[in-house]
C-alpha positions as protocol buffer text, in pm:
chain_id: "A"
residue {
  index: 1
  type: MET
  ca { x: -1727 y: 5318 z: -2505 }
}
residue {
  index: 2
  type: SER
  ca { x: -1989 y: 5109 z: -2681 }
}
residue {
  index: 3
  type: GLN
  ca { x: -1963 y: 4885 z: -2983 }
}
residue {
  index: 4
  type: PRO
  ca { x: -2192 y: 4973 z: -3274 }
}
residue {
  index: 5
  type: ILE
  ca { x: -2481 y: 4736 z: -3325 }
}
residue {
  index: 6
  type: VAL
  ca { x: -2466 y: 4595 z: -3676 }
}
residue {
  index: 7
  type: SER
  ca { x: -2828 y: 4683 z: -3736 }
}
residue {
  index: 8
  type: LYS
  ca { x: -2868 y: 4492 z: -4064 }
}
residue {
  index: 9
  type: GLU
  ca { x: -2740 y: 4166 z: -3917 }
}
residue {
  index: 10
  type: LEU
  ca { x: -2952 y: 4204 z: -3605 }
}
residue {
  index: 11
  type: GLN
  ca { x: -3250 y: 4304 z: -3815 }
}
residue {
  index: 12
  type: ASN
  ca { x: -3209 y: 3984 z: -4018 }
}
residue {
  index: 13
  type: GLU
  ca { x: -3203 y: 3784 z: -3692 }
}
residue {
  index: 14
  type: LEU
  ca { x: -3517 y: 3961 z: -3571 }
}
residue {
  index: 15
  type: GLU
  ca { x: -3695 y: 3896 z: -3900 }
}
residue {
  index: 16
  type: SER
  ca { x: -3604 y: 3527 z: -3876 }
}
residue {
  index: 17
  type: ALA
  ca { x: -3735 y: 3511 z: -3521 }
}
residue {
  index: 18
  type: MET
  ca { x: -4058 y: 3675 z: -3634 }
}
residue {
  index: 19
  type: ALA
  ca { x: -4097 y: 3436 z: -3928 }
}
residue {
  index: 20
  type: PRO
  ca { x: -4373 y: 3231 z: -3756 }
}
residue {
  index: 21
  type: MET
  ca { x: -4578 y: 3550 z: -3733 }
}
residue {
  index: 22
  type: LYS
  ca { x: -4576 y: 3630 z: -4103 }
}
residue {
  index: 23
  type: ARG
  ca { x: -4872 y: 3664 z: -4338 }
}
residue {
  index: 24
  type: ARG
  ca { x: -5198 y: 3524 z: -4203 }
}
residue {
  index: 25
  type: ARG
  ca { x: -5057 y: 3445 z: -3861 }
}
residue {
  index: 26
  type: PHE
  ca { x: -4936 y: 3800 z: -3817 }
}
residue {
  index: 27
  type: MET
  ca { x: -5275 y: 3933 z: -3929 }
}
residue {
  index: 28
  type: THR
  ca { x: -5434 y: 3713 z: -3662 }
}
residue {
  index: 29
  type: ILE
  ca { x: -5193 y: 3828 z: -3394 }
}
residue {
  index: 30
  type: THR
  ca { x: -5257 y: 4190 z: -3494 }
}
residue {
  index: 31
  type: ALA
  ca { x: -5630 y: 4135 z: -3451 }
}
residue {
  index: 32
  type: HIS
  ca { x: -5567 y: 3981 z: -3109 }
}
residue {
  index: 33
  type: ALA
  ca { x: -5345 y: 4277 z: -3023 }
}
residue {
  index: 34
  type: ALA
  ca { x: -5625 y: 4519 z: -3112 }
}
residue {
  index: 35
  type: LEU
  ca { x: -5858 y: 4336 z: -2874 }
}
residue {
  index: 36
  type: VAL
  ca { x: -5602 y: 4324 z: -2596 }
}
residue {
  index: 37
  type: LEU
  ca { x: -5507 y: 4688 z: -2644 }
}
residue {
  index: 38
  type: GLY
  ca { x: -5872 y: 4787 z: -2620 }
}
residue {
  index: 39
  type: VAL
  ca { x: -5896 y: 4621 z: -2280 }
}
residue {
  index: 40
  type: GLY
  ca { x: -5556 y: 4763 z: -2186 }
}
residue {
  index: 41
  type: SER
  ca { x: -5665 y: 5118 z: -2263 }
}
residue {
  index: 42
  type: LEU
  ca { x: -5973 y: 5079 z: -2045 }
}
residue {
  index: 43
  type: VAL
  ca { x: -5778 y: 4942 z: -1748 }
}
residue {
  index: 44
  type: SER
  ca { x: -5492 y: 5188 z: -1791 }
}
residue {
  index: 45
  type: SER
  ca { x: -5733 y: 5481 z: -1787 }
}
residue {
  index: 46
  type: CYS
  ca { x: -5832 y: 5378 z: -1434 }
}
residue {
  index: 47
  type: SER
  ca { x: -5474 y: 5338 z: -1313 }
}
residue {
  index: 48
  type: LYS
  ca { x: -5327 y: 5565 z: -1047 }
}
residue {
  index: 49
  type: HIS
  ca { x: -4987 y: 5552 z: -1219 }
}
residue {
  index: 50
  type: PRO
  ca { x: -5030 y: 5620 z: -1591 }
}
residue {
  index: 51
  type: VAL
  ca { x: -4748 y: 5526 z: -1826 }
}
residue {
  index: 52
  type: THR
  ca { x: -4750 y: 5883 z: -1958 }
}
residue {
  index: 53
  type: ASP
  ca { x: -4539 y: 5970 z: -1651 }
}
residue {
  index: 54
  type: VAL
  ca { x: -4250 y: 5818 z: -1848 }
}
residue {
  index: 55
  type: SER
  ca { x: -4075 y: 6035 z: -2107 }
}
residue {
  index: 56
  type: PRO
  ca { x: -4069 y: 5898 z: -2462 }
}
residue {
  index: 57
  type: GLY
  ca { x: -3749 y: 5844 z: -2655 }
}
residue {
  index: 58
  type: LYS
  ca { x: -3667 y: 5981 z: -2999 }
}
residue {
  index: 59
  type: VAL
  ca { x: -3840 y: 5682 z: -3160 }
}
residue {
  index: 60
  type: LEU
  ca { x: -3979 y: 5475 z: -2873 }
}
residue {
  index: 61
  type: SER
  ca { x: -4311 y: 5585 z: -2728 }
}
residue {
  index: 62
  type: ALA
  ca { x: -4354 y: 5646 z: -2355 }
}
residue {
  index: 63
  type: SER
  ca { x: -4532 y: 5312 z: -2315 }
}
residue {
  index: 64
  type: GLN
  ca { x: -4251 y: 5132 z: -2499 }
}
residue {
  index: 65
  type: VAL
  ca { x: -3991 y: 5298 z: -2276 }
}
residue {
  index: 66
  type: ALA
  ca { x: -4186 y: 5187 z: -1967 }
}
residue {
  index: 67
  type: PHE
  ca { x: -4212 y: 4834 z: -2105 }
}
residue {
  index: 68
  type: PHE
  ca { x: -3843 y: 4796 z: -2194 }
}
residue {
  index: 69
  type: THR
  ca { x: -3736 y: 4950 z: -1862 }
}
residue {
  index: 70
  type: HIS
  ca { x: -3925 y: 4683 z: -1668 }
}
residue {
  index: 71
  type: PHE
  ca { x: -3839 y: 4404 z: -1913 }
}
residue {
  index: 72
  type: SER
  ca { x: -3467 y: 4488 z: -1887 }
}
residue {
  index: 73
  type: ARG
  ca { x: -3478 y: 4473 z: -1507 }
}
residue {
  index: 74
  type: ILE
  ca { x: -3636 y: 4128 z: -1522 }
}
residue {
  index: 75
  type: LEU
  ca { x: -3394 y: 3990 z: -1782 }
}
residue {
  index: 76
  type: LEU
  ca { x: -3084 y: 4147 z: -1627 }
}
residue {
  index: 77
  type: PRO
  ca { x: -3111 y: 4134 z: -1244 }
}
residue {
  index: 78
  type: THR
  ca { x: -2767 y: 4287 z: -1189 }
}
residue {
  index: 79
  type: GLU
  ca { x: -2816 y: 4393 z: -826 }
}
residue {
  index: 80
  type: GLY
  ca { x: -2589 y: 4197 z: -592 }
}
residue {
  index: 81
  type: THR
  ca { x: -2388 y: 4050 z: -879 }
}
residue {
  index: 82
  type: ALA
  ca { x: -2057 y: 4132 z: -1047 }
}
residue {
  index: 83
  type: MET
  ca { x: -2242 y: 4243 z: -1359 }
}
residue {
  index: 84
  type: ALA
  ca { x: -2241 y: 4610 z: -1455 }
}
residue {
  index: 85
  type: PRO
  ca { x: -2542 y: 4774 z: -1284 }
}
residue {
  index: 86
  type: LEU
  ca { x: -2828 y: 4817 z: -1524 }
}
residue {
  index: 87
  type: GLU
  ca { x: -2855 y: 5184 z: -1424 }
}
residue {
  index: 88
  type: SER
  ca { x: -2500 y: 5246 z: -1551 }
}
residue {
  index: 89
  type: VAL
  ca { x: -2574 y: 5108 z: -1898 }
}
residue {
  index: 90
  type: PRO
  ca { x: -2781 y: 5313 z: -2146 }
}
residue {
  index: 91
  type: VAL
  ca { x: -3003 y: 5021 z: -2245 }
}
residue {
  index: 92
  type: ILE
  ca { x: -3310 y: 5232 z: -2326 }
}
residue {
  index: 93
  type: ALA
  ca { x: -3108 y: 5487 z: -2524 }
}
residue {
  index: 94
  type: ASN
  ca { x: -2944 y: 5202 z: -2716 }
}
residue {
  index: 95
  type: LEU
  ca { x: -3283 y: 5045 z: -2787 }
}
residue {
  index: 96
  type: ASP
  ca { x: -3417 y: 5380 z: -2904 }
}
residue {
  index: 97
  type: HIS
  ca { x: -3121 y: 5422 z: -3139 }
}
residue {
  index: 98
  type: LEU
  ca { x: -3153 y: 5063 z: -3264 }
}
residue {
  index: 99
  type: PHE
  ca { x: -3522 y: 5112 z: -3345 }
}
residue {
  index: 100
  type: SER
  ca { x: -3437 y: 5429 z: -3536 }
}
residue {
  index: 101
  type: LEU
  ca { x: -3205 y: 5231 z: -3766 }
}
residue {
  index: 102
  type: MET
  ca { x: -3466 y: 4971 z: -3859 }
}
residue {
  index: 103
  type: ASP
  ca { x: -3686 y: 4965 z: -4165 }
}
residue {
  index: 104
  type: ALA
  ca { x: -4024 y: 5126 z: -4101 }
}
residue {
  index: 105
  type: LYS
  ca { x: -4207 y: 4795 z: -4158 }
}
residue {
  index: 106
  type: VAL
  ca { x: -3988 y: 4606 z: -3910 }
}
residue {
  index: 107
  type: ARG
  ca { x: -4023 y: 4887 z: -3655 }
}
residue {
  index: 108
  type: SER
  ca { x: -4402 y: 4879 z: -3696 }
}
residue {
  index: 109
  type: ASP
  ca { x: -4415 y: 4500 z: -3654 }
}
residue {
  index: 110
  type: LEU
  ca { x: -4200 y: 4523 z: -3342 }
}
residue {
  index: 111
  type: GLY
  ca { x: -4431 y: 4788 z: -3203 }
}
residue {
  index: 112
  type: THR
  ca { x: -4723 y: 4547 z: -3241 }
}
residue {
  index: 113
  type: VAL
  ca { x: -4520 y: 4271 z: -3074 }
}
residue {
  index: 114
  type: VAL
  ca { x: -4431 y: 4495 z: -2778 }
}
residue {
  index: 115
  type: ASP
  ca { x: -4790 y: 4612 z: -2733 }
}
residue {
  index: 116
  type: LEU
  ca { x: -4926 y: 4258 z: -2741 }
}
residue {
  index: 117
  type: PHE
  ca { x: -4675 y: 4126 z: -2487 }
}
residue {
  index: 118
  type: GLU
  ca { x: -4726 y: 4431 z: -2263 }
}
residue {
  index: 119
  type: HIS
  ca { x: -5106 y: 4411 z: -2253 }
}
residue {
  index: 120
  type: ALA
  ca { x: -5171 y: 4036 z: -2281 }
}
residue {
  index: 121
  type: PRO
  ca { x: -5159 y: 3986 z: -1900 }
}
residue {
  index: 122
  type: LEU
  ca { x: -5475 y: 4196 z: -1877 }
}
residue {
  index: 123
  type: VAL
  ca { x: -5679 y: 3919 z: -2038 }
}
residue {
  index: 124
  type: SER
  ca { x: -5475 y: 3608 z: -1960 }
}
residue {
  index: 125
  type: GLY
  ca { x: -5528 y: 3576 z: -1586 }
}
residue {
  index: 126
  type: TRP
  ca { x: -5225 y: 3776 z: -1467 }
}
residue {
  index: 127
  type: HIS
  ca { x: -5408 y: 3989 z: -1210 }
}
residue {
  index: 128
  type: PHE
  ca { x: -5546 y: 4231 z: -1472 }
}
residue {
  index: 129
  type: SER
  ca { x: -5212 y: 4407 z: -1493 }
}
residue {
  index: 130
  type: ARG
  ca { x: -5001 y: 4508 z: -1789 }
}
residue {
  index: 131
  type: PHE
  ca { x: -4654 y: 4351 z: -1796 }
}
residue {
  index: 132
  type: SER
  ca { x: -4469 y: 4665 z: -1688 }
}
residue {
  index: 133
  type: ARG
  ca { x: -4665 y: 4661 z: -1360 }
}
residue {
  index: 134
  type: LEU
  ca { x: -4619 y: 4293 z: -1272 }
}
residue {
  index: 135
  type: SER
  ca { x: -4401 y: 4212 z: -971 }
}
residue {
  index: 136
  type: PRO
  ca { x: -4061 y: 4057 z: -1053 }
}
residue {
  index: 137
  type: THR
  ca { x: -4185 y: 3709 z: -959 }
}
residue {
  index: 138
  type: GLU
  ca { x: -4501 y: 3745 z: -1167 }
}
residue {
  index: 139
  type: ALA
  ca { x: -4302 y: 3888 z: -1458 }
}
residue {
  index: 140
  type: VAL
  ca { x: -4059 y: 3593 z: -1458 }
}
residue {
  index: 141
  type: ASP
  ca { x: -4349 y: 3346 z: -1453 }
}
residue {
  index: 142
  type: TYR
  ca { x: -4518 y: 3535 z: -1736 }
}
residue {
  index: 143
  type: ILE
  ca { x: -4202 y: 3531 z: -1949 }
}
residue {
  index: 144
  type: ASP
  ca { x: -4154 y: 3159 z: -1879 }
}
residue {
  index: 145
  type: SER
  ca { x: -4512 y: 3090 z: -1990 }
}
residue {
  index: 146
  type: TRP
  ca { x: -4440 y: 3253 z: -2326 }
}
residue {
  index: 147
  type: GLN
  ca { x: -4112 y: 3066 z: -2367 }
}
residue {
  index: 148
  type: SER
  ca { x: -4298 y: 2736 z: -2335 }
}
residue {
  index: 149
  type: GLY
  ca { x: -4610 y: 2852 z: -2515 }
}
residue {
  index: 150
  type: HIS
  ca { x: -4728 y: 2869 z: -2876 }
}
residue {
  index: 151
  type: PRO
  ca { x: -4457 y: 2910 z: -3145 }
}
residue {
  index: 152
  type: ILE
  ca { x: -4579 y: 3266 z: -3200 }
}
residue {
  index: 153
  type: GLN
  ca { x: -4529 y: 3342 z: -2830 }
}
residue {
  index: 154
  type: GLN
  ca { x: -4184 y: 3183 z: -2841 }
}
residue {
  index: 155
  type: GLY
  ca { x: -4095 y: 3397 z: -3142 }
}
residue {
  index: 156
  type: ILE
  ca { x: -4209 y: 3714 z: -2966 }
}
residue {
  index: 157
  type: ILE
  ca { x: -4013 y: 3650 z: -2648 }
}
residue {
  index: 158
  type: THR
  ca { x: -3703 y: 3560 z: -2853 }
}
residue {
  index: 159
  type: VAL
  ca { x: -3726 y: 3890 z: -3040 }
}
residue {
  index: 160
  type: LEU
  ca { x: -3770 y: 4097 z: -2725 }
}
residue {
  index: 161
  type: LYS
  ca { x: -3477 y: 3926 z: -2552 }
}
residue {
  index: 162
  type: LYS
  ca { x: -3247 y: 3982 z: -2850 }
}
residue {
  index: 163
  type: LEU
  ca { x: -3326 y: 4353 z: -2846 }
}
residue {
  index: 164
  type: VAL
  ca { x: -3248 y: 4396 z: -2475 }
}
residue {
  index: 165
  type: TYR
  ca { x: -2939 y: 4175 z: -2467 }
}
residue {
  index: 166
  type: ALA
  ca { x: -2792 y: 4347 z: -2774 }
}
residue {
  index: 167
  type: SER
  ca { x: -2850 y: 4687 z: -2612 }
}
residue {
  index: 168
  type: TYR
  ca { x: -2685 y: 4585 z: -2282 }
}
residue {
  index: 169
  type: TRP
  ca { x: -2387 y: 4377 z: -2392 }
}
residue {
  index: 170
  type: ARG
  ca { x: -2274 y: 4621 z: -2661 }
}
residue {
  index: 171
  type: GLU
  ca { x: -2133 y: 4844 z: -2385 }
}
residue {
  index: 172
  type: GLU
  ca { x: -1770 y: 4774 z: -2292 }
}
residue {
  index: 173
  type: VAL
  ca { x: -1847 y: 4835 z: -1924 }
}
residue {
  index: 174
  type: THR
  ca { x: -2044 y: 4508 z: -1925 }
}
residue {
  index: 175
  type: TRP
  ca { x: -1750 y: 4299 z: -2048 }
}
residue {
  index: 176
  type: LYS
  ca { x: -1508 y: 4317 z: -1754 }
}
residue {
  index: 177
  type: PRO
  ca { x: -1706 y: 4086 z: -1520 }
}
residue {
  index: 178
  type: LEU
  ca { x: -1690 y: 3823 z: -1796 }
}
residue {
  index: 179
  type: GLU
  ca { x: -1316 y: 3882 z: -1849 }
}
residue {
  index: 180
  type: PHE
  ca { x: -1394 y: 3959 z: -2211 }
}
residue {
  index: 181
  type: ASP
  ca { x: -1158 y: 4211 z: -2368 }
}
residue {
  index: 182
  type: GLY
  ca { x: -1348 y: 4272 z: -2689 }
}
residue {
  index: 183
  type: PRO
  ca { x: -1396 y: 4114 z: -3031 }
}
residue {
  index: 184
  type: VAL
  ca { x: -1079 y: 3954 z: -3167 }
}
residue {
  index: 185
  type: SER
  ca { x: -1164 y: 4100 z: -3508 }
}
residue {
  index: 186
  type: VAL
  ca { x: -1108 y: 4446 z: -3359 }
}
residue {
  index: 187
  type: LYS
  ca { x: -805 y: 4350 z: -3148 }
}
residue {
  index: 188
  type: TRP
  ca { x: -629 y: 4179 z: -3438 }
}
residue {
  index: 189
  type: GLY
  ca { x: -746 y: 4422 z: -3703 }
}
residue {
  index: 190
  type: LEU
  ca { x: -932 y: 4160 z: -3905 }
}
residue {
  index: 191
  type: PRO
  ca { x: -1144 y: 4307 z: -4186 }
}
residue {
  index: 192
  type: SER
  ca { x: -1515 y: 4230 z: -4184 }
}
residue {
  index: 193
  type: LEU
  ca { x: -1619 y: 3999 z: -4467 }
}
residue {
  index: 194
  type: GLY
  ca { x: -1988 y: 4062 z: -4416 }
}
residue {
  index: 195
  type: GLU
  ca { x: -2193 y: 3777 z: -4555 }
}
residue {
  index: 196
  type: ALA
  ca { x: -1919 y: 3640 z: -4777 }
}
residue {
  index: 197
  type: PRO
  ca { x: -1983 y: 3282 z: -4898 }
}
residue {
  index: 198
  type: LEU
  ca { x: -1786 y: 2994 z: -4752 }
}
residue {
  index: 199
  type: PRO
  ca { x: -1485 y: 2878 z: -4955 }
}
residue {
  index: 200
  type: ALA
  ca { x: -1580 y: 2625 z: -5220 }
}
residue {
  index: 201
  type: ARG
  ca { x: -1443 y: 2275 z: -5173 }
}
residue {
  index: 202
  type: GLU
  ca { x: -1173 y: 2190 z: -5423 }
}
residue {
  index: 203
  type: LYS
  ca { x: -1232 y: 1894 z: -5650 }
}
residue {
  index: 204
  type: VAL
  ca { x: -995 y: 1602 z: -5605 }
}
């Protein structure tokens, strides 16, 4: 059984993480993405293993499915650990469903973010390879370079991580290795207060 992702709360977190990319900065990053994607299309057309071999989701494109599949394996190296195997958790299906619940504008912005991160290695010295084709070691180094890079890069990698982690850890099968038996709000039957304001301090 999986726990529903509170899409509005997560969407608010994603929008906050993308705040550095708003307005002019996002227009600049979109222009950079167009340039990178142009190079990416040229290189991909010469590849022996086109991304179109991957089936698209209901909302996610085939290239986005390929990206998140590789990105999830890098973020969640479950093999040889007590963690629930990545193959047993519907991460991609959960991501696809999560994207379908988002506002069209947010979904479009995230698509630009994914495309930029996926194709940036083609022009940034990472062996002329899109991210989904980097080796695990190269992929980790690439992610680390974004985490310590420009604030826009840090915002992008934060957003992508939130999406994958939310889609993995929502599944109850992933909780047992952590000895986590579920949210106390569910166990104790506590009603959700949403974004209720904090109690006001009484005057003395």
